[in-house]
Amino acid sequence: MTDVEQKRRFDKVDRRALADVLPVAIPAVPFGFVIGVGITEAAMPAWVGWLTSPLVFAGAAQLAIITLAGTASVWAILTAVLVINTRHLMYGAALAPAFRHQPRWMRWFGPYLMVDQVFALSALQVDRSPADFRRYYLTTGLTLFVVWNSVVSLGMAIGAVVPDNWRLDYAPPIMFAGLTLFAIKRVPAGVAALVGGFVSLAAVGLRDRLGIVVGALAGVLAGAIADEYMRRRADRSQADTGPDMSVGSEASP
Amino acid sequence: MSTSSALFVVIVAGLITYVCRSSLILTLADRTLPASVERALQNVGPAVLAALTINLAVGSDGIGSVEFAEVAAIVVASMVALWRSNLIWTFVSGMVTLWIVGAIT
């Protein structure tokens, strides 16, 4: 490979995406180790357990497969996987507009990499140009794919190495709290997040992380209601010629 | 579990996961949705991220299992996120708070 080719290849990597993906990849390390150790103890051949990493590429679903194998029926395991993954439908709905301007190969390949972290980071980048969004998405997705498959394999080979008292198990909610706040750019989105958070708290006891889906649906509904309310109020203030509407008219272009 | 049924589970689980991730992207990609649906989709990200955060923070053992240090870590990390809009600072401040408050309490 010539220097020019090498440089061009490096330009395809979004360096900002690399900086963003680093803190979300670190908490994935101990979880990957847990999965790796779990695979060696699961009631299935280790190589089949390892295949969950490249084929399923979803930590919670992989954990369900390897822990339920041997105790639950095939269909019970697959139902658990389906329920755990329903949140990915919502990720797809949220990112669909950003994928509309992507080439066909990207629409088919991109979703394969769409883990929680990739969704959370790239949902903040939907206003970028299609080429920039693609670079960002693929850089974060492929980095997490490589990190995840490496740590699961290492976990299988050498066992858990990160001490529990480092508390890296609590890093994901800390990261997602920050990403939630970054994603709120309008009042209805704030309402959606607030209601989504509270409802998922009330529904936290539901099995298979269903509380996430219930909370998210309630949040989206509340956000839509808030949006409609604000639009109606804006329409009314435009139609109204009363003196107290001067602030509203200043804000409009 | 036999090798063949384990292999079946893993392959079908991979397909289920891919279909959950790709179906709406592929079906919504070639059509324009009503403006109200497009606006509602903008709220999916914040709603699902907030729900995910709370679900992960509380865990499956319920709200009684949440430690004071964990709440403090989320609060400090959220304030730093609003202040700096930077993910690395958010991560570092939350983890340091978790360690310090966890050691004290």
PDB file of C-alpha atoms in Angstrom, chain A residues 8 19 41 49 56 73 76-77 83 92 97 102 121 123 125 140-141 147 164 188 197-198 225 234:
ATOM      1  CA  ARG A   8      -6.774   7.964   2.242  1.00  0.00           C
ATOM      2  CA  ALA A  19     -12.612   9.795  20.737  1.00  0.00           C
ATOM      3  CA  GLU A  41     -19.454 -22.594  31.705  1.00  0.00           C
ATOM      4  CA  GLY A  49     -21.133 -20.094  22.475  1.00  0.00           C
ATOM      5  CA  VAL A  56     -25.750 -11.923  17.601  1.00  0.00           C
ATOM      6  CA  SER A  73     -36.301 -24.851  25.795  1.00  0.00           C
ATOM      7  CA  ALA A  76     -38.052 -20.057  25.429  1.00  0.00           C
ATOM      8  CA  ILE A  77     -34.499 -18.858  24.719  1.00  0.00           C
ATOM      9  CA  VAL A  83     -38.159  -9.563  23.913  1.00  0.00           C
ATOM     10  CA  GLY A  92     -34.223   1.566  13.909  1.00  0.00           C
ATOM     11  CA  PRO A  97     -34.447   9.177   8.578  1.00  0.00           C
ATOM     12  CA  GLN A 102     -27.410   6.162   2.664  1.00  0.00           C
ATOM     13  CA  LEU A 121     -23.626   8.053  19.886  1.00  0.00           C
ATOM     14  CA  ALA A 123     -28.350   9.487  17.307  1.00  0.00           C
ATOM     15  CA  GLN A 125     -24.994  12.897  14.656  1.00  0.00           C
ATOM     16  CA  THR A 140     -17.998   3.610  16.234  1.00  0.00           C
ATOM     17  CA  GLY A 141     -19.716   0.374  15.176  1.00  0.00           C
ATOM     18  CA  VAL A 147     -13.343  -4.586  21.048  1.00  0.00           C
ATOM     19  CA  ASP A 164     -15.304  -6.039  40.895  1.00  0.00           C
ATOM     20  CA  PRO A 188     -40.815  17.831  23.571  1.00  0.00           C
ATOM     21  CA  GLY A 197     -37.276   7.678  32.583  1.00  0.00           C
ATOM     22  CA  PHE A 198     -40.060   7.775  35.183  1.00  0.00           C
ATOM     23  CA  ILE A 225     -48.467  15.285  23.034  1.00  0.00           C
ATOM     24  CA  ALA A 234     -47.760  28.765  18.715  1.00  0.00           C
TER      25      ALA A 234
END
